[in-house]
Coordinates of C-alpha atoms in Angstrom, one line a residue:
Chain M
M27 CA 72.0 71.1 55.0
T28 CA 69.6 68.5 56.1
E29 CA 70.6 65.9 58.6
F30 CA 68.1 63.0 58.7
D31 CA 67.3 62.2 62.3
W32 CA 65.6 58.9 62.3
G33 CA 64.3 57.5 65.6
G34 CA 64.7 53.9 64.6
P35 CA 65.7 51.7 61.6
T36 CA 63.0 51.9 58.9
V37 CA 62.5 50.1 55.8
R38 CA 63.4 53.1 53.8
R39 CA 66.7 53.6 55.6
M40 CA 67.4 50.0 54.8
L41 CA 66.4 50.4 51.2
V42 CA 68.6 53.4 50.8
G43 CA 71.4 51.5 52.3
A44 CA 70.8 48.4 50.2
Q45 CA 70.9 50.7 47.0
L46 CA 74.1 52.3 48.1
R47 CA 75.7 48.9 48.7
R48 CA 74.4 47.7 45.2
L49 CA 75.9 50.8 43.6
R50 CA 79.3 50.2 45.4
I51 CA 79.5 46.5 44.7
D52 CA 78.6 47.0 41.0
L53 CA 81.6 49.3 40.8
R54 CA 83.7 46.7 42.7
L55 CA 84.7 49.2 45.3
S56 CA 85.6 48.4 48.8
R57 CA 84.0 49.9 51.8
A58 CA 87.3 51.6 52.6
E59 CA 87.3 53.3 49.3
A60 CA 83.8 54.5 49.7
A61 CA 84.6 55.7 53.2
E62 CA 87.6 57.7 51.9
A63 CA 85.3 59.4 49.4
I64 CA 83.2 60.9 52.2
R65 CA 85.9 61.3 54.8
A66 CA 84.2 58.7 56.9
S67 CA 85.2 55.4 58.5
E68 CA 84.7 52.0 57.0
W69 CA 82.4 51.2 59.9
K70 CA 80.2 54.1 59.0
I71 CA 79.8 52.9 55.4
H72 CA 78.9 49.5 56.9
R73 CA 76.4 50.9 59.2
L74 CA 74.9 53.2 56.4
E75 CA 74.5 50.3 54.1
N76 CA 72.7 48.3 56.7
G77 CA 70.3 51.2 57.4
Q78 CA 71.7 51.5 60.9
V79 CA 72.9 55.1 61.0
R80 CA 71.6 58.6 60.2
F81 CA 73.6 60.3 57.7
K82 CA 73.9 63.8 56.2
E83 CA 72.4 64.8 52.8
R84 CA 76.0 65.9 51.9
D85 CA 77.4 62.5 52.5
L86 CA 74.7 61.0 50.5
V87 CA 75.3 63.3 47.5
D88 CA 79.1 62.8 47.8
L89 CA 78.7 59.0 47.8
L90 CA 76.3 59.1 44.8
T91 CA 78.7 61.4 42.9
F92 CA 81.6 59.0 43.7
Y93 CA 79.5 56.1 42.4
G94 CA 78.8 58.1 39.2
V95 CA 75.1 58.6 39.9
T96 CA 74.6 62.1 38.5
E97 CA 71.4 61.7 36.6
P98 CA 69.3 64.4 38.4
D99 CA 66.2 62.2 38.5
Q100 CA 68.0 59.3 40.0
V101 CA 69.7 61.5 42.6
E102 CA 66.4 63.1 43.5
E103 CA 64.7 59.8 43.9
L104 CA 67.3 58.6 46.4
L105 CA 67.3 61.8 48.3
A106 CA 63.6 61.8 48.5
L107 CA 63.5 58.3 49.6
A108 CA 66.0 59.2 52.3
A109 CA 64.1 62.3 53.3
D110 CA 60.9 60.3 53.4
A111 CA 62.4 58.1 56.0
N112 CA 62.1 61.1 58.3
S113 CA 58.3 61.0 58.4
P114 CA 57.0 59.3 61.4
G115 CA 55.3 56.0 60.7
W116 CA 54.6 55.1 57.1
W117 CA 52.6 53.2 54.7
Q118 CA 53.8 54.0 51.2
R119 CA 53.0 53.0 47.7
Y120 CA 55.5 53.4 45.0
G121 CA 53.6 52.1 42.0
D122 CA 55.6 54.0 39.5
V123 CA 58.9 52.5 40.4
L124 CA 57.9 48.9 41.0
P125 CA 60.8 47.2 39.2
A126 CA 63.2 49.1 41.5
W127 CA 61.2 48.3 44.4
F128 CA 61.0 44.7 43.5
R129 CA 64.7 44.5 43.3
N130 CA 64.8 46.0 46.7
Y131 CA 62.5 43.3 48.0
V132 CA 64.9 40.7 46.6
D133 CA 67.8 42.5 48.5
L134 CA 65.8 42.5 51.7
E135 CA 64.7 39.0 51.3
A136 CA 68.3 37.9 50.8
A137 CA 69.3 39.7 54.1
A138 CA 66.5 38.0 56.1
T139 CA 67.2 35.1 58.4
L140 CA 63.5 34.1 58.6
I141 CA 61.0 34.5 55.8
R142 CA 57.4 33.8 56.9
T143 CA 54.8 33.9 54.1
Y144 CA 51.2 33.2 53.6
E145 CA 50.0 32.6 50.0
G146 CA 46.2 32.3 49.4
Q147 CA 46.3 31.9 45.5
F148 CA 49.9 31.2 44.5
I149 CA 52.6 28.8 45.2
P150 CA 55.1 30.9 47.2
G151 CA 57.6 32.7 44.8
L152 CA 60.6 30.9 46.3
L153 CA 59.1 27.5 45.6
Q154 CA 57.8 28.0 42.1
T155 CA 58.9 25.9 39.1
D156 CA 60.0 27.8 35.9
D157 CA 57.0 26.5 34.0
Y158 CA 54.6 27.6 36.8
V159 CA 56.3 31.1 36.7
R160 CA 56.0 31.2 32.9
A161 CA 52.3 30.3 33.1
L162 CA 51.7 33.1 35.7
V163 CA 53.5 35.7 33.7
H164 CA 51.7 34.7 30.5
G165 CA 48.5 34.9 32.4
A166 CA 49.1 38.3 33.9
H167 CA 51.0 40.1 31.1
L168 CA 49.6 39.0 27.9
E169 CA 51.2 41.8 25.9
D170 CA 54.7 40.9 27.1
S171 CA 57.3 39.8 24.6
N172 CA 58.9 36.4 24.9
E173 CA 62.0 38.1 25.9
E174 CA 60.3 39.9 28.8
V175 CA 58.7 36.7 30.0
G176 CA 62.1 35.0 29.9
R177 CA 63.6 37.8 32.0
R178 CA 60.9 37.5 34.6
V179 CA 61.3 33.8 34.8
R180 CA 65.1 34.2 35.1
L181 CA 64.6 36.8 37.9
R182 CA 62.4 34.4 39.8
M183 CA 64.7 31.5 39.4
A184 CA 67.8 33.6 40.5
R185 CA 65.9 34.5 43.6
Q186 CA 65.4 30.9 44.5
T187 CA 69.1 30.2 44.8
L188 CA 68.7 32.0 48.2
L189 CA 67.3 28.7 49.8
T190 CA 70.2 26.6 48.9
R191 CA 73.1 29.1 49.5
E192 CA 75.5 28.8 52.3
Q193 CA 73.7 29.8 55.6
P194 CA 70.4 30.1 53.9
P195 CA 67.4 31.8 55.5
R196 CA 64.6 29.7 56.9
L197 CA 61.4 29.8 54.8
W198 CA 58.2 29.1 56.8
A199 CA 55.3 29.1 54.4
V200 CA 51.7 28.7 54.9
V201 CA 49.8 27.9 51.6
D202 CA 46.1 27.8 51.2
E203 CA 44.7 24.6 49.6
A204 CA 43.2 26.8 46.9
A205 CA 46.7 27.5 45.7
L206 CA 47.5 23.9 45.4
R207 CA 44.3 23.0 43.6
R208 CA 44.3 25.7 40.9
P209 CA 46.0 24.0 37.9
V210 CA 48.2 27.0 36.8
G211 CA 49.6 26.1 33.4
G212 CA 47.5 22.9 33.2
P213 CA 47.7 19.6 35.1
E214 CA 51.2 18.6 33.8
V215 CA 52.8 21.9 35.0
M216 CA 50.9 21.6 38.3
R217 CA 51.9 18.1 38.9
A218 CA 55.6 19.1 38.5
Q219 CA 55.0 22.1 40.7
L220 CA 53.5 19.9 43.5
E221 CA 56.3 17.5 43.3
R222 CA 58.7 20.5 43.6
L223 CA 56.9 21.5 46.7
L224 CA 57.2 18.0 48.1
E225 CA 60.9 18.1 47.4
A226 CA 61.4 21.6 48.9
S227 CA 59.5 20.8 52.1
K228 CA 62.2 18.2 52.8
L229 CA 64.9 20.9 52.9
P230 CA 66.1 21.4 56.4
N231 CA 65.4 25.1 56.2
V232 CA 62.0 25.0 54.7
T233 CA 58.8 24.5 56.7
L234 CA 55.6 24.2 54.7
Q235 CA 52.2 24.2 56.2
I236 CA 48.9 23.9 54.4
I237 CA 45.6 25.4 55.4
G238 CA 42.9 23.2 54.1
F239 CA 39.4 24.1 53.0
G240 CA 38.2 22.3 56.1
A241 CA 39.6 25.1 58.3
G242 CA 36.7 27.2 57.0
A243 CA 37.1 31.0 57.1
H244 CA 40.5 32.3 58.3
P245 CA 41.8 35.8 59.1
A246 CA 44.2 36.1 56.1
M247 CA 41.8 35.0 53.3
G248 CA 41.8 38.5 51.8
S249 CA 45.5 39.0 51.4
S250 CA 48.7 37.2 50.9
F251 CA 51.6 38.6 52.8
S252 CA 55.3 38.0 53.9
I253 CA 57.1 38.9 57.0
L254 CA 60.9 39.3 56.9
R255 CA 62.9 39.0 60.0
F256 CA 66.5 40.0 60.3
S257 CA 69.2 38.8 62.6
D258 CA 70.1 42.2 63.9
Q259 CA 68.2 42.8 67.1
E260 CA 67.7 46.5 66.2
L261 CA 66.0 45.7 62.9
P262 CA 62.2 45.4 63.1
D263 CA 60.3 42.8 61.2
L264 CA 59.0 43.9 57.8
V265 CA 55.7 43.2 56.2
Y266 CA 55.6 42.9 52.4
L267 CA 52.5 43.0 50.5
E268 CA 52.5 42.7 46.7
H269 CA 49.7 44.0 44.7
L270 CA 48.9 44.1 41.0
T271 CA 50.6 47.5 40.4
N272 CA 52.7 48.1 43.4
A273 CA 54.2 46.7 46.5
V274 CA 53.8 48.0 50.1
Y275 CA 56.2 47.6 53.0
L276 CA 55.0 48.1 56.5
D277 CA 57.4 48.5 59.3
R278 CA 55.3 50.4 61.9
R279 CA 55.2 48.1 64.9
P280 CA 51.4 48.2 65.5
E281 CA 50.8 47.2 61.9
V282 CA 53.6 44.7 61.6
E283 CA 52.3 43.1 64.8
R284 CA 48.8 42.8 63.5
Y285 CA 50.2 40.7 60.6
L286 CA 52.4 38.8 63.0
D287 CA 49.2 38.0 65.0
V288 CA 47.4 36.8 61.9
M289 CA 50.4 34.7 61.0
E290 CA 50.5 33.1 64.4
L291 CA 46.7 32.3 64.2
L292 CA 47.2 30.8 60.7
C293 CA 50.1 28.6 61.7
V294 CA 48.3 27.3 64.7
Q295 CA 45.2 26.6 62.6
S296 CA 47.0 25.1 59.6
E297 CA 47.9 21.5 59.4
P298 CA 51.2 20.7 61.1
P299 CA 54.3 20.4 58.8
A300 CA 54.3 16.7 59.3
K301 CA 51.0 16.4 57.5
T302 CA 52.2 18.3 54.4
E303 CA 53.5 15.4 52.4
Q304 CA 50.2 13.3 52.8
F305 CA 48.1 16.4 51.9
I306 CA 50.1 17.1 48.7
N307 CA 50.1 13.5 47.7
R308 CA 46.3 13.4 48.0
I309 CA 46.0 16.4 45.8
L310 CA 48.5 14.8 43.3
S311 CA 46.3 11.7 43.2
E312 CA 43.2 13.7 42.5
L313 CA 44.9 15.9 39.7
Chain V
M16 CA 35.5 29.6 64.2
A17 CA 37.2 32.8 65.2
D18 CA 36.5 32.3 68.8
D19 CA 37.9 28.8 68.9
W20 CA 41.2 30.3 67.4
T21 CA 41.6 32.9 70.2
A22 CA 40.9 30.3 72.8
R23 CA 44.1 28.6 71.6
I24 CA 46.3 31.7 70.9
N25 CA 45.5 35.1 72.1
T26 CA 48.3 37.6 71.6
G27 CA 46.4 40.2 73.6
V28 CA 46.9 38.4 76.9
P29 CA 50.4 38.4 78.4
N30 CA 52.0 35.0 78.2
P31 CA 55.1 33.6 80.1
A32 CA 56.6 32.0 77.0
R33 CA 56.5 35.3 75.1
I34 CA 57.7 37.3 78.1
Y35 CA 60.6 34.9 78.4
D36 CA 61.3 35.4 74.6
Y37 CA 61.3 39.2 75.1
L38 CA 63.6 39.0 78.0
L39 CA 66.0 36.9 75.9
G40 CA 66.0 39.5 73.2
G41 CA 63.6 37.6 70.9
K42 CA 61.1 39.0 68.5
D43 CA 58.1 36.7 69.0
N44 CA 56.3 38.8 71.5
F45 CA 53.5 41.3 71.5
P46 CA 52.7 44.5 73.3
A47 CA 50.8 42.8 76.2
D48 CA 53.9 40.6 76.8
R49 CA 56.3 43.5 76.6
D50 CA 54.2 45.6 79.0
V51 CA 54.5 43.0 81.7
A52 CA 58.2 42.1 80.9
D53 CA 59.1 45.9 81.1
Q54 CA 57.4 46.1 84.5
V55 CA 59.3 43.0 85.6
L56 CA 62.5 44.7 84.4
D57 CA 61.5 47.9 86.4
I58 CA 61.3 45.9 89.6
A59 CA 64.1 43.5 88.8
P60 CA 66.6 44.8 86.2
V61 CA 68.6 41.7 86.7
A62 CA 65.8 39.6 85.1
R63 CA 67.5 39.6 81.6
D64 CA 70.6 38.2 83.2
V65 CA 68.7 35.5 85.1
V66 CA 67.0 34.2 81.9
E67 CA 70.2 34.2 80.1
D68 CA 71.9 32.4 82.9
N69 CA 69.0 29.9 82.8
R70 CA 69.8 29.2 79.1
A71 CA 73.4 28.8 80.0
F72 CA 72.4 26.3 82.8
L73 CA 70.3 24.3 80.3
R74 CA 73.4 24.2 78.0
R75 CA 75.7 23.0 80.7
V76 CA 73.2 20.4 81.9
V77 CA 72.4 18.9 78.4
D78 CA 76.1 19.0 77.6
H79 CA 77.0 17.1 80.9
L80 CA 74.1 14.6 80.4
T81 CA 75.0 13.8 76.9
R82 CA 78.8 13.9 77.1
E83 CA 79.5 12.5 80.6
A84 CA 76.2 10.6 81.6
G85 CA 75.7 9.1 78.0
V86 CA 72.1 10.1 77.9
R87 CA 70.6 9.9 74.4
Q88 CA 66.9 10.7 75.1
F89 CA 65.5 14.0 76.4
I90 CA 62.0 15.2 77.3
D91 CA 61.9 19.0 77.6
L92 CA 58.8 19.9 79.5
G93 CA 57.5 23.4 79.1
S94 CA 60.2 24.0 76.3
G95 CA 59.1 27.5 75.4
L96 CA 59.6 29.3 72.2
P97 CA 62.6 28.2 70.0
T98 CA 65.6 30.3 70.5
Q99 CA 69.5 29.8 70.3
G100 CA 70.9 26.7 71.7
N101 CA 67.8 24.4 71.8
V102 CA 68.2 21.1 73.5
H103 CA 68.5 18.9 70.3
E104 CA 71.1 21.3 68.9
I105 CA 73.3 21.0 72.1
A106 CA 72.8 17.2 72.4
Q107 CA 73.0 16.3 68.7
A108 CA 76.2 18.3 68.4
I109 CA 77.7 15.8 70.8
A110 CA 75.7 12.7 69.9
P111 CA 73.9 13.0 66.5
E112 CA 71.6 10.2 67.3
A113 CA 70.2 11.9 70.5
R114 CA 66.4 12.1 70.5
V115 CA 64.4 15.0 71.9
V116 CA 60.7 15.6 72.7
Y117 CA 59.6 19.1 73.2
V118 CA 56.5 19.5 75.2
D119 CA 54.5 22.6 75.9
N120 CA 50.8 23.5 76.6
D121 CA 50.9 26.7 74.6
A122 CA 49.7 26.3 71.0
M123 CA 51.9 29.0 69.6
V124 CA 55.0 27.5 71.3
V125 CA 54.2 24.0 69.8
T126 CA 53.6 25.5 66.4
H127 CA 56.9 27.2 66.4
S128 CA 58.6 24.2 67.8
R129 CA 57.1 22.0 65.1
A130 CA 58.1 24.5 62.3
L131 CA 61.5 25.4 63.5
L132 CA 62.8 22.5 65.7
A133 CA 61.3 19.3 64.4
G134 CA 63.3 17.1 62.2
D135 CA 65.0 13.7 62.5
N136 CA 64.9 12.5 66.0
T137 CA 63.0 15.5 67.3
V138 CA 59.3 16.0 67.9
A139 CA 57.1 18.7 69.5
I140 CA 53.8 17.8 71.2
E141 CA 51.1 19.9 72.8
A142 CA 50.5 18.6 76.3
D143 CA 50.3 19.8 79.8
L144 CA 52.9 18.5 82.2
R145 CA 50.5 18.4 85.0
D146 CA 49.1 15.4 83.2
P147 CA 52.2 13.1 82.9
D148 CA 50.2 10.3 81.3
S149 CA 49.2 12.4 78.4
I150 CA 52.9 12.9 77.7
L151 CA 54.4 9.5 78.5
G152 CA 51.5 7.8 76.7
H153 CA 51.7 10.1 73.7
P154 CA 51.9 8.1 70.5
E155 CA 54.7 10.3 69.1
V156 CA 56.6 10.0 72.4
R157 CA 56.3 6.2 72.4
E158 CA 57.5 6.1 68.9
L159 CA 60.6 8.2 69.5
I160 CA 61.5 7.3 73.2
D161 CA 62.7 4.0 74.3
F162 CA 61.4 3.5 77.8
D163 CA 64.0 0.9 78.5
Q164 CA 66.8 3.3 78.1
P165 CA 67.7 6.3 80.4
I166 CA 65.8 9.4 79.8
A167 CA 66.6 12.9 80.9
L168 CA 63.5 15.0 82.0
L169 CA 64.2 18.7 81.7
L170 CA 62.0 21.0 83.8
M171 CA 63.6 24.3 83.2
A172 CA 62.0 27.4 84.7
I173 CA 58.6 25.7 84.5
L174 CA 57.7 24.2 87.9
H175 CA 57.3 27.8 89.3
F176 CA 54.3 27.9 87.0
V177 CA 52.6 25.0 89.0
P178 CA 51.2 26.4 92.1
D179 CA 51.1 24.3 95.3
Q180 CA 47.4 23.3 95.0
E181 CA 48.2 21.6 91.7
D182 CA 50.7 19.3 93.5
P183 CA 54.0 19.9 91.6
L184 CA 55.7 17.4 93.9
G185 CA 53.1 14.8 92.9
V186 CA 53.7 15.6 89.2
V187 CA 57.5 15.1 89.4
A188 CA 57.0 11.9 91.3
R189 CA 54.6 10.5 88.7
F190 CA 57.2 11.1 86.0
R191 CA 59.9 9.6 88.1
D192 CA 57.9 6.4 88.8
R193 CA 57.6 5.8 85.0
L194 CA 61.3 6.5 84.1
P195 CA 63.7 3.6 83.9
A196 CA 66.6 3.3 86.3
G197 CA 69.6 5.5 85.3
S198 CA 67.3 8.3 84.2
Y199 CA 67.8 11.9 85.2
V200 CA 65.8 14.9 86.1
A201 CA 67.0 18.4 85.8
I202 CA 65.2 21.4 87.3
S203 CA 65.7 25.2 87.4
H204 CA 63.2 27.2 89.6
G205 CA 62.7 30.8 90.4
T206 CA 63.4 31.8 94.1
R207 CA 63.4 34.9 96.2
D208 CA 65.9 33.4 98.7
I209 CA 69.1 34.8 97.3
P210 CA 69.5 38.5 96.8
V211 CA 70.4 39.1 93.1
R212 CA 72.6 42.2 94.0
P213 CA 75.3 42.5 96.7
D214 CA 73.7 45.5 98.2
M215 CA 70.3 44.0 98.6
S216 CA 69.0 42.8 101.8
P217 CA 67.1 39.5 102.1
E218 CA 63.9 41.4 102.9
A219 CA 64.4 43.6 99.8
M220 CA 64.8 40.4 97.7
T221 CA 61.7 38.8 99.2
D222 CA 59.7 42.0 98.4
M223 CA 61.0 42.0 94.8
G224 CA 60.1 38.4 94.4
A225 CA 56.6 39.1 95.8
R226 CA 56.1 42.0 93.3
V227 CA 57.2 39.9 90.3
E228 CA 54.8 37.2 91.4
K229 CA 52.1 39.7 91.6
L230 CA 52.8 40.9 88.1
Y231 CA 52.5 37.3 86.8
Q232 CA 48.9 37.3 87.9
L233 CA 48.3 39.3 84.8
T234 CA 49.5 36.5 82.6
T235 CA 48.1 33.1 81.5
A236 CA 50.0 31.5 84.4
T237 CA 50.7 32.1 88.0
L238 CA 54.2 32.3 89.3
T239 CA 55.2 30.6 92.6
T240 CA 58.8 31.2 93.7
R241 CA 60.1 28.5 96.2
S242 CA 62.8 28.2 98.7
H243 CA 66.0 26.1 98.6
A244 CA 64.3 23.4 100.8
Q245 CA 61.2 23.3 98.6
V246 CA 63.2 23.1 95.4
E247 CA 65.3 20.2 96.8
R248 CA 62.2 18.2 97.7
F249 CA 61.4 17.9 93.9
F250 CA 64.5 15.6 93.8
G251 CA 63.0 13.1 96.3
G252 CA 63.7 9.6 95.0
F253 CA 66.7 10.9 92.9
E254 CA 70.3 11.0 93.9
L255 CA 71.5 14.6 93.5
L256 CA 74.6 15.1 91.3
E257 CA 77.3 17.4 92.7
P258 CA 77.0 20.3 93.7
G259 CA 73.3 19.6 94.6
V260 CA 70.7 22.3 94.4
V261 CA 72.5 25.6 94.1
E262 CA 72.1 28.9 92.4
I263 CA 72.1 28.0 88.7
Q264 CA 75.2 30.2 88.1
R265 CA 77.1 28.0 90.4
W266 CA 76.2 24.6 88.9
R267 CA 79.3 23.3 87.3
P268 CA 80.3 26.7 85.8
D269 CA 82.4 26.7 82.6
D270 CA 85.1 29.2 81.8
R271 CA 82.9 32.1 81.1
V272 CA 83.0 35.0 83.4
P273 CA 80.6 33.9 86.2
R274 CA 77.8 36.3 87.0
L275 CA 76.4 37.0 90.4
P276 CA 74.4 34.0 91.6
G277 CA 70.7 34.3 92.3
G278 CA 67.3 34.3 90.9
F279 CA 67.0 30.5 90.2
F280 CA 67.9 27.4 92.0
G281 CA 68.9 24.5 89.9
G282 CA 70.1 20.9 90.2
V283 CA 70.3 17.5 88.4
G284 CA 69.2 14.1 89.9
R285 CA 69.7 10.6 89.0
K286 CA 67.2 7.8 89.4
P287 CA 69.0 4.8 91.0

């Protein structure tokens, strides 16, 4: 029997926990019921689902069985994921399971108290209008059916309810001027999108800074990234990088801190939030 | 360009604001900061308690000034990285119209303050408290603060970063002279006068303070602890509120379980 002995919380542990929680909630089971199934306490289920506790392979298998997950591939995937969390420090790509991983990102994003994001090319996902999303999805997936496009748009829109829920997380976004100037979907779509940005920047939990062309070269030009912060003091910040075919999570402190450092530089160098409205209005007037 | 950037923010050099953030359990700190903070904790394990006590002192002071003294304008000098219980949150919970200026000379601190604290009736400016005119004459301060109404000046755990040769007494006096009558100043200040543990001799405390001061030489600021008499002198021209300059834990304590006093002196004075 394998006992996973993880030194500290890792993204994978949190992801395994998030999946277990999703399975349980989908079945409308309480934590107490899940606890009984593996002869454990409710508290342990709570800790497990939050990625805060090491657990035995047998517990994991028993829980999955209880949740009706018996498909060998699916069980294997979760066990492998849990086992992977054992490896010291990580940097992983899971290109083949992107949809599942993206769901995971949405879970993690929903659990965060602070989302810091830098976008060089796009309007940040949490602030996109549905027409903007539709134009992006069309641009990126020409072969997709209308149904698929609709599904992606709905997913993105569902994700945005996060910002207006009770006790919402704070979004602190830095957007490159390039992302504001590229007329995705044409001038009309972009006008509505920029107006949406103006509106969003007035939300008390949204901070929007723009890094203008005038700033010259900056250290994040090559890649957009997000940093998720959780209220639990034990949980490390997570860096999330989305690529064309996969997504990467970083949780090793030295790597995360490199991104945090770049984020600090960017925020210091960007226009202060109080200048955002004026900046966007100028772009609107030139559209 | 890159060089200009690191001149304004360099996470590789230990920084008092980020060290304080780490001691408070925050996540806006870097290895260089934690390295110094961990050494501070090795020498003075009580440091975590003292910084928490300082936040509690700030909360009681702002609560008192808003609720009892009716102050509606605050200037927080050396405000540090945003954390739980920031000045405007405390004051506006009692008086929603309360106005707060956060001042810091650290670019990262000001950036975080602008992003996370600014809002209606709250601004954050980048300025150095050693230059009072740059703060009192700042356009955003002139716009928000009414200099005909009482103002509370908060100097929490910041004057110990102004060494004697930079004339901290003169700095406080210059602010005092510009404040309208009925204004307040609140100060907390590091000291090595009071042993922070019951089993500690005054000599051991002095030695501990000296070692912490020495560690801060590695940071972007120097630390100067001061005696009770020296801290009291900052209140020249002010009338001290009861109980005067005392260990911060003993300044109008609330119902919470009191901790052992020590580490910082604090007090509040009113300009007649």
